Amino acid sequence: MRSDLMKEGVARLPHRSILKSLGFTNEEIRKPIIGIANSFNELIPGHIHLNNIVEAVKAGIYAAGGTPQVFSTIGVCDGVAMNHPGMKYSLGSRELIADSIETVCMAHPFDGLVLIPNCDKIIPGMIMAALRLNIPSIVISGGPMLTGKYNEMDIDYSTCYEAIGKFSKGIYSQNDLDFIENEACPTCGSCSGMFTANTMNCLTEALGIGLPGNGTIPAVYSKRIRLAKTAGMQILNLVKNDIKPRDIVNINSIKNALAVDMALGGSTNTILHLPAIANEAKIDFSLESVNEISSKTPNLCRLSPAGQYHIFDLYMAGGIEALMNELLKNKLIDGELLTVTEKRVKENINNKEITNKEVIRTVDNAYLPDGGLKILYGNIAPEGGVVKKSAVDPSMYKHTGKARVFNSEEESVAAIMNGKINPGDVIVIRYEGPKGGPGMREMLAPTSAIAGIGLDKKVALITDGRFSGATKGASIGHISPEAMAGGPIAIINEGDNIEIDIINNKINLLVSDQEIKERLKNWKAPEAKVKEGYLSRYAKLVTSASRGAVLK
């Protein structure tokens, strides 16, 4: 056993003494020792209840003949960090989480690892760590939040942002705002739409590293506790049979995850996280794969923010298992891949049928014939930019408009809220990329403000930053190379015409190649926004969004 490094033989007498000081008996020390990475904190609604999940996992480990040891990781709440300097730290926290788990698991050589995340960067950070370490591992999340209600309408976190814009237009009163504030996030769990956290939790099932149900069983359901106990028991089987993350996550499971992502219409942030996961798995992954899979995978779900349904509705309609079974029937995913159940994908989803064919449509009645996400290329984005096509009104699939250029998120929000944006404009927010932000902030505030004032079907937004999974409209992020790295987005001028063609995967600045070359020649990088601390180091090491914004 790997844990023998810290407990076997005369030379490990001091180590066993330390373990006994923790209360462990000889019998517990002899058993496989399973690390539990617990991201519980009192900062994030998705994490406030994770100690309950931990206790269930521990019970499962004990029941299966193992000894659990719990350690903690950090977690940032994107909802609280949104639209202020704190958001600069969100994406960078993914690397800290992966590094911290690597550190603990190398210093304490566990036989297996259970990962307990629930929110945006914590989920991919933990998966990255598991692949880097490549010891038997399983992910069990805390589950999604239930929706709130307002005037018989389901509401969620994104409703709050849109309410701000509606209040500014006189559509909502202060009483409306107070009600929404109190009801939009009614329980613990990851926010209830198909935002980044829930997208990534659903993709743990598609990757095969999470048990069936991990993405959709509600946080407040006892079934979630039972799933956690099952995960605790199953990790011992993975240890016994030496099944490691890289035995499960390969190029074909990444493609399965992309296909599920397309069918769901998931968050654009997955196009940062899947390349980063592939990087840790030593998989050669190209963004070209996204358009390839998107072109043949229909969009089967319209979940908030793209539609009226939420994760609870997806759960009741059959969950990811039913969705994957529909894809498998149509030969759109690989059913032969190994998963943490020790069964093949096709065995996990066998006979899992859709029970509500509006929440999960069939392939022959899809919302769109192609996937929810697209990568756009052109002279603005030579390395690509990503758009959530499933959340774009068809009238905006092709759009040409005048550039309204802002060098920070704050500048853009002020202009939107002060009525300075006109129908037809293309808002450009730059110097918000991985290096330039630094940290590649999410842009939920400007996109929600646009929706709130009723311009989401009339205005486009492009940025080298990124978007929350709650974003909707013609919002194109991850423009690469970013402005701080001298990408062409840096030389767009106010009033330039920009052409967006989501159908044909194109985005271009309508000026001559010679003019672009001349502007780039005269461009000079601005002074770094952050000059000390973690973000300063991060900015020096981080790669392009097109490569997953991983560290060199």
Short mmCIF file of C-alpha atoms in Angstrom, two decimals, residues 83 404 406 408-421 427 429 445-446 449-450 453:
data_model
loop_
_atom_site.label_atom_id
_atom_site.label_comp_id
_atom_site.label_asym_id
_atom_site.label_seq_id
_atom_site.Cartn_x
_atom_site.Cartn_y
_atom_site.Cartn_z
CA ASN A 83 -17.81 42.69 -9.78
CA ARG A 404 -17.43 50.59 -27.55
CA PHE A 406 -13.37 49.79 -22.17
CA SER A 408 -11.83 47.41 -17.34
CA GLU A 409 -15.10 45.83 -16.25
CA GLU A 410 -15.89 48.81 -14.00
CA GLU A 411 -15.73 51.26 -16.93
CA SER A 412 -18.16 49.15 -18.94
CA VAL A 413 -20.70 48.75 -16.12
CA ALA A 414 -20.73 52.51 -15.50
CA ALA A 415 -21.42 53.15 -19.19
CA ILE A 416 -24.21 50.54 -19.33
CA MET A 417 -25.94 51.75 -16.18
CA ASN A 418 -25.69 55.40 -17.29
CA GLY A 419 -27.44 54.72 -20.60
CA LYS A 420 -24.39 55.23 -22.81
CA ILE A 421 -24.73 51.95 -24.72
CA ILE A 427 -18.97 46.33 -26.07
CA ILE A 429 -13.82 44.85 -22.37
CA ALA A 445 -22.30 42.32 -13.83
CA PRO A 446 -22.12 43.88 -17.32
CA ALA A 449 -26.96 44.81 -16.61
CA ILE A 450 -27.40 44.55 -20.38
CA ILE A 453 -32.15 47.06 -19.38
#
